[in-house]
Amino acid sequence: MKKIFIIALIFFTRYNSLNAQLFRTQMTLSARPTALLSNWAQRPEILIYTINYEGPENFPVKIKANFSDGAGNLIGTSDLNFVPNSFFNVGTTILLSKDALLFQSIRFTGSIQRTLLQTGRLPAGSYQLTLQLLNATTLEPLNEGDTRPFTILSYQLPILMQPQNESILSAEQSAVAITFRWTPLAPAPTQERTSFQLQIFEIQEGQTPMQAFRSNRPLLDEQVNGVTQFIWRPQLYLADSAQNRKFIWTIQTLDSNGFGFNNGTGDGRSEPFWFQVKSTREILEQRKQ
Amino acid sequence: MKKILIILLLFSTANLFAQQPSPPKISLGGSMGVSYEGYGLDLNPAGSYYAPRRPWNLVRFNFAPTFNFGKWGLPVNINFTPQQTNFVTPSTLGGYGSIGGKPQNLWQFLTNPLNNFGVSPKYKWAELQLGTQYLNYSELSTGDIGLFGYGFALTPKKFRVRFFNGVSQRPISYNALATPPIIGAYQRNNWMAQLGMEEEGKYSVSLNFAKGKDKLSSVNPAPPALSGILPQEGFTASFVVKTTIAKNYYFNSEFAHSIYTLDETQPLTVIGVKDLQPFIKANTSTLADNAAKISIGRKSKNFDIGISTKYLGAGFQTAGYPFMQPDRWDYTLNTRLNAWKNKMNITASIGQRMNNLSNTTLKSKQLIANVNWFTQFSDHFSVNAFYSNFGFQTSGINGLRNVANDLSINPTYTWTTEKIMHNITGTYSWSKYDERTNYNPLVTTHNNTHTALITYIPTYLNKKVSTDFTAMYFLNKTPLLPNQFLKTTFYSLSSNIGLPIARDKLKLKGQLMYTYNKTDGTLPKSDGGNILATAGADWNITKKLKWNISMTGSLFKYTKDFLPPSARYLESTVRTSFNYRFK
């Protein structure tokens, strides 16, 4: 019995070290990936998992992923029943996140799973991701696993403040200047510099505000850096009842490369507001009524 | 599903024809016309420091007659331009200045949100909806977006059955050869349905469904995934109850649930959001969340009060409102009061909005309060005052706090002499905006804006000429350094005139406005100016045919510190249209 045990121990130790030699892995993970987990698959730069394999052909492997919080507590792990086998041949294989990290097989713990089902996002904070190769037949680990930390930052796009939605402005005052305000990108980005693109569209006769927004060319497409206020000088004839009466506006938040700050989805445009201008004569007549 | 819809459609159409009354009484209403807008920009010196802000030429055609045959109605809404001015949605030509784009094909032209091709034949309570339609079913399901397609609305007695199937986003393929490349967009197919009951003024109950799905095969090549343009799919169901609970008291509510897939190409999942067959199949990018809107209050002739609340879960998305910002909860108290024999009117509201309830990032709070008070003290004198407060804040080390306070006072005095009724209106507005810059170092700035405006409107009792004169002063102070401000000042004078001639058939109109602007706080001090002049005419050629023209020129001179120095530009716009009323 003792002999059998010793032989088995020698075999197991040898087999394990053999496996460790079979697979050499390296993981590169973006330090600040998008909070929207489904978007990881679309961004090849987020995760690169390099596997160097030397061994028999078509070796079946499962890739297990573990997500931990900043304190190292496990918050999500692959359900191996849903992880398909990957077959390796001699050589180097490079997997990107869509192949290495199969979100369809990862179960997160209670509150995180609920948040993910609702928002698709991991809450802002520090995390660790560990990828480990398992023998698909025995589910025994084939390597120690690669662990990398990452931080999730999530932002709230600006919300428009002024002119308020569906408000009426004085034509005489607006002809000289209209002040636009919006809330900042929240939280304030610590590393990335963002800018705002203020876009104002005329709503022409017969158009709905959203139709004008989706189809017209903007009267103003102005970049505003850092601050959240802009004084627009329309230089338009506002006294006519048939033109320049209604406007719709929005803020598009841009990242440092000038692309829409999509925060994982969308083109960085905030929900638009529309307003109209009326002459003092019209406003007085309206008050009389 | 498709078969059921076709059967329903045929049934409704058959029903329409089966009930044709006789003899029909024929009438025609509505209008048709054509409009042209020309734009010119002359920069001196030449350069790119000011971009043209309108298309050089834009022609629009409008054909909107309403045919009535007895109990039949046939409203037509055709409004289109052969050009493309799309900006938020893609254009096949790319943006302004793009090279290498392609003209739109017929399908792209028909489904361009810029154009309307709609017809809605009606018979009693049945309406067939064909072509472009902007339909509003409810505030949380669909109502914002135009579709090109087909559908119907049936409103027999208190029953409401509505359905529409169409395209809300036209397909545009990725064009890498254009400069800059045209990212494109998938064709988005939508359908919406409503089943409900309603008795006007009493109650309304409805179940609404809205579905949107991007068609993967609609574009070739598809927009690159890195662009963020991903094929999406969403389904929303909502339940609406609106009712009068007692005399003058109302209760309105809507509860909605959405299932939204951010990327149709992602793998299916059994761990994530569950499928809702036959409406939507979930994958790893699918979100599911809820939204609700409730309002309750009292409405009467002289006093209204109500509270309303709106919750949008972080994952709530509906194809019917594509720009709706989720993850927020608002609640507001509104009131309106008429007093003093209807001579005093007060409207006020106070509320709070909380964002980022999902905890995926920092929570933020906004306080929104405003009050408007109007009093007609006598036949001659009235005052309107408005105050609004808007505060926004987030917590944490990079927390932000922006607060805007706006106050406006607007007295009006009117008196009459033998020949003229005089009206003088003054406005003083003060706006204080404390703004924390959203980049490091986070610095709070205090913006102060003062605006004073006076308008004189004489109404000639024996003449048809109308005119008004306005003078305005505007000052904005923004801190540059401690105890040093950038002051921007505008002084403006403007006047409008309207003169009917030729037995009121032709009305001439014009405006002249001069604005002097000065900036102080930068070295050297600098000033500039703007003259805006408009001349136009409205001519009733016949009782039914009307022509109007308006020409505006704006000469703008930059301040001295602008580069290039002493730059100026002349911007001109011509708008003209012919409009024919059928009735």
Short mmCIF file of C-alpha atoms in Angstrom, two decimals, chain B residues 388-568:
data_model
loop_
_atom_site.label_atom_id
_atom_site.label_comp_id
_atom_site.label_asym_id
_atom_site.label_seq_id
_atom_site.Cartn_x
_atom_site.Cartn_y
_atom_site.Cartn_z
CA SER B 388 -34.66 79.60 -10.07
CA ASN B 389 -32.10 77.58 -8.19
CA PHE B 390 -30.29 74.63 -9.66
CA GLY B 391 -27.72 72.78 -7.59
CA PHE B 392 -25.66 69.76 -8.52
CA GLN B 393 -23.25 67.89 -6.31
CA THR B 394 -21.32 64.68 -6.00
CA SER B 395 -19.36 63.44 -3.03
CA GLY B 396 -15.84 62.03 -2.76
CA ILE B 397 -12.38 63.48 -3.17
CA ASN B 398 -13.14 64.52 -6.73
CA GLY B 399 -16.62 65.66 -5.79
CA LEU B 400 -18.24 68.44 -7.75
CA ARG B 401 -20.64 71.16 -6.72
CA ASN B 402 -22.27 73.52 -9.19
CA VAL B 403 -24.96 75.94 -8.12
CA ALA B 404 -26.89 78.31 -10.35
CA ASN B 405 -29.12 81.08 -8.99
CA ASP B 406 -31.16 83.09 -11.47
CA LEU B 407 -33.37 86.02 -10.65
CA SER B 408 -35.33 88.04 -13.16
CA ILE B 409 -37.68 91.00 -12.61
CA ASN B 410 -39.81 92.25 -15.44
CA PRO B 411 -42.09 95.29 -14.89
CA THR B 412 -44.39 96.51 -17.68
CA TYR B 413 -46.09 99.88 -17.88
CA THR B 414 -48.73 100.76 -20.45
CA TRP B 415 -50.45 104.10 -21.10
CA THR B 416 -52.52 105.46 -23.93
CA THR B 417 -52.52 108.85 -25.59
CA GLU B 418 -54.81 110.02 -28.35
CA LYS B 419 -52.94 108.30 -31.13
CA ILE B 420 -50.63 105.80 -29.50
CA MET B 421 -50.78 103.07 -26.92
CA HIS B 422 -47.36 103.01 -25.30
CA ASN B 423 -45.82 100.01 -23.65
CA ILE B 424 -42.53 99.96 -21.82
CA THR B 425 -41.15 96.69 -20.56
CA GLY B 426 -38.01 96.43 -18.51
CA THR B 427 -36.11 93.31 -17.53
CA TYR B 428 -33.33 92.92 -15.05
CA SER B 429 -31.73 89.49 -14.68
CA TRP B 430 -29.03 88.43 -12.33
CA SER B 431 -27.43 85.07 -12.68
CA LYS B 432 -24.86 83.66 -10.31
CA TYR B 433 -23.21 80.41 -11.25
CA ASP B 434 -20.66 78.74 -8.99
CA GLU B 435 -18.97 76.18 -11.11
CA ARG B 436 -16.30 73.69 -10.22
CA THR B 437 -14.07 72.91 -13.16
CA ASN B 438 -14.09 69.23 -13.96
CA TYR B 439 -10.38 68.73 -14.46
CA ASN B 440 -7.45 68.88 -12.09
CA PRO B 441 -6.86 71.10 -10.22
CA LEU B 442 -10.52 71.28 -9.31
CA VAL B 443 -11.18 74.98 -8.88
CA THR B 444 -14.50 76.62 -8.12
CA THR B 445 -15.23 79.72 -10.18
CA HIS B 446 -17.94 82.27 -9.53
CA ASN B 447 -19.68 83.54 -12.65
CA ASN B 448 -21.87 86.58 -12.34
CA THR B 449 -24.07 87.80 -15.15
CA HIS B 450 -26.19 90.94 -15.11
CA THR B 451 -28.61 91.72 -17.89
CA ALA B 452 -30.71 94.85 -18.18
CA LEU B 453 -33.10 95.29 -21.04
CA ILE B 454 -35.74 97.85 -21.89
CA THR B 455 -38.24 97.51 -24.71
CA TYR B 456 -40.59 100.21 -25.93
CA ILE B 457 -43.55 99.15 -28.03
CA PRO B 458 -45.75 101.91 -29.44
CA THR B 459 -49.03 100.76 -30.96
CA TYR B 460 -50.38 103.37 -33.37
CA LEU B 461 -54.14 103.54 -33.07
CA ASN B 462 -54.67 105.17 -36.46
CA LYS B 463 -51.86 103.56 -38.39
CA LYS B 464 -51.06 100.03 -39.33
CA VAL B 465 -47.34 100.29 -38.84
CA SER B 466 -45.93 98.30 -35.92
CA THR B 467 -42.57 98.92 -34.38
CA ASP B 468 -40.53 98.35 -31.25
CA PHE B 469 -37.20 99.49 -29.84
CA THR B 470 -34.92 97.62 -27.45
CA ALA B 471 -31.78 98.55 -25.57
CA MET B 472 -29.81 95.95 -23.69
CA TYR B 473 -26.82 95.75 -21.39
CA PHE B 474 -25.11 92.46 -20.57
CA LEU B 475 -22.17 91.87 -18.25
CA ASN B 476 -20.55 88.56 -17.47
CA LYS B 477 -17.76 88.38 -14.89
CA THR B 478 -15.66 85.26 -14.74
CA PRO B 479 -12.66 84.97 -12.42
CA LEU B 480 -9.30 84.54 -14.11
CA LEU B 481 -6.99 84.80 -11.11
CA PRO B 482 -7.71 85.76 -7.48
CA ASN B 483 -9.17 89.28 -7.56
CA GLN B 484 -8.92 89.44 -11.32
CA PHE B 485 -11.92 88.96 -13.56
CA LEU B 486 -12.60 88.55 -17.23
CA LYS B 487 -15.44 90.95 -17.94
CA THR B 488 -17.46 90.48 -21.09
CA THR B 489 -19.84 93.32 -21.83
CA PHE B 490 -22.43 93.71 -24.57
CA TYR B 491 -24.36 96.85 -25.36
CA SER B 492 -27.09 96.34 -27.88
CA LEU B 493 -29.71 98.45 -29.65
CA SER B 494 -32.35 96.98 -31.90
CA SER B 495 -35.53 97.95 -33.64
CA ASN B 496 -38.18 96.07 -35.57
CA ILE B 497 -40.70 97.47 -37.99
CA GLY B 498 -43.71 95.96 -39.76
CA LEU B 499 -45.61 97.89 -42.41
CA PRO B 500 -48.66 96.55 -44.23
CA ILE B 501 -49.23 98.11 -47.66
CA ALA B 502 -51.32 97.46 -50.77
CA ARG B 503 -54.51 97.04 -48.78
CA ASP B 504 -52.75 94.76 -46.28
CA LYS B 505 -51.82 92.31 -49.01
CA LEU B 506 -48.13 92.98 -48.60
CA LYS B 507 -46.42 93.34 -45.26
CA LEU B 508 -42.91 94.70 -45.22
CA LYS B 509 -40.80 93.94 -42.18
CA GLY B 510 -37.32 94.70 -41.04
CA GLN B 511 -34.94 94.65 -38.13
CA LEU B 512 -31.75 96.46 -37.36
CA MET B 513 -29.57 95.47 -34.44
CA TYR B 514 -26.20 96.71 -33.37
CA THR B 515 -24.19 95.07 -30.60
CA TYR B 516 -20.97 96.42 -29.22
CA ASN B 517 -18.91 93.98 -27.20
CA LYS B 518 -15.95 94.56 -24.97
CA THR B 519 -13.69 92.24 -23.05
CA ASP B 520 -11.77 93.52 -20.09
CA GLY B 521 -9.30 91.65 -17.96
CA THR B 522 -7.08 90.39 -20.70
CA LEU B 523 -4.27 92.51 -22.05
CA PRO B 524 -4.82 94.56 -24.11
CA LYS B 525 -8.48 95.45 -23.57
CA SER B 526 -10.38 94.75 -26.73
CA ASP B 527 -13.69 95.43 -28.36
CA GLY B 528 -15.70 94.28 -31.34
CA GLY B 529 -19.11 94.64 -32.82
CA ASN B 530 -21.94 93.07 -34.73
CA ILE B 531 -24.52 94.58 -37.05
CA LEU B 532 -27.47 92.44 -37.93
CA ALA B 533 -29.91 93.71 -40.54
CA THR B 534 -32.99 91.95 -41.84
CA ALA B 535 -35.49 92.92 -44.50
CA GLY B 536 -38.42 90.84 -45.60
CA ALA B 537 -41.92 90.74 -46.92
CA ASP B 538 -45.06 88.61 -46.60
CA TRP B 539 -47.26 88.89 -49.67
CA ASN B 540 -50.74 87.43 -49.86
CA ILE B 541 -50.74 87.00 -53.65
CA THR B 542 -54.22 85.54 -53.52
CA LYS B 543 -56.38 84.46 -50.62
CA LYS B 544 -54.76 81.06 -50.78
CA LEU B 545 -51.29 81.72 -52.12
CA LYS B 546 -48.70 83.40 -49.93
CA TRP B 547 -45.11 84.31 -50.64
CA ASN B 548 -42.60 85.40 -48.09
CA ILE B 549 -38.99 86.38 -48.19
CA SER B 550 -36.50 87.31 -45.52
CA MET B 551 -32.91 88.41 -46.04
CA THR B 552 -30.53 88.74 -43.12
CA GLY B 553 -26.98 89.99 -43.10
CA SER B 554 -24.74 89.82 -40.07
CA LEU B 555 -21.41 91.62 -40.03
CA PHE B 556 -19.32 90.50 -37.11
CA LYS B 557 -16.06 92.09 -36.05
CA TYR B 558 -13.86 90.17 -33.63
CA THR B 559 -12.03 91.74 -30.70
CA LYS B 560 -8.38 92.80 -31.19
CA ASP B 561 -6.95 89.90 -29.21
CA PHE B 562 -8.51 87.42 -31.64
CA LEU B 563 -6.32 85.66 -34.16
CA PRO B 564 -6.10 86.67 -36.98
CA PRO B 565 -6.16 90.28 -35.76
CA SER B 566 -9.02 92.50 -36.92
CA ALA B 567 -10.86 89.53 -38.37
CA ARG B 568 -14.44 89.99 -39.48
#
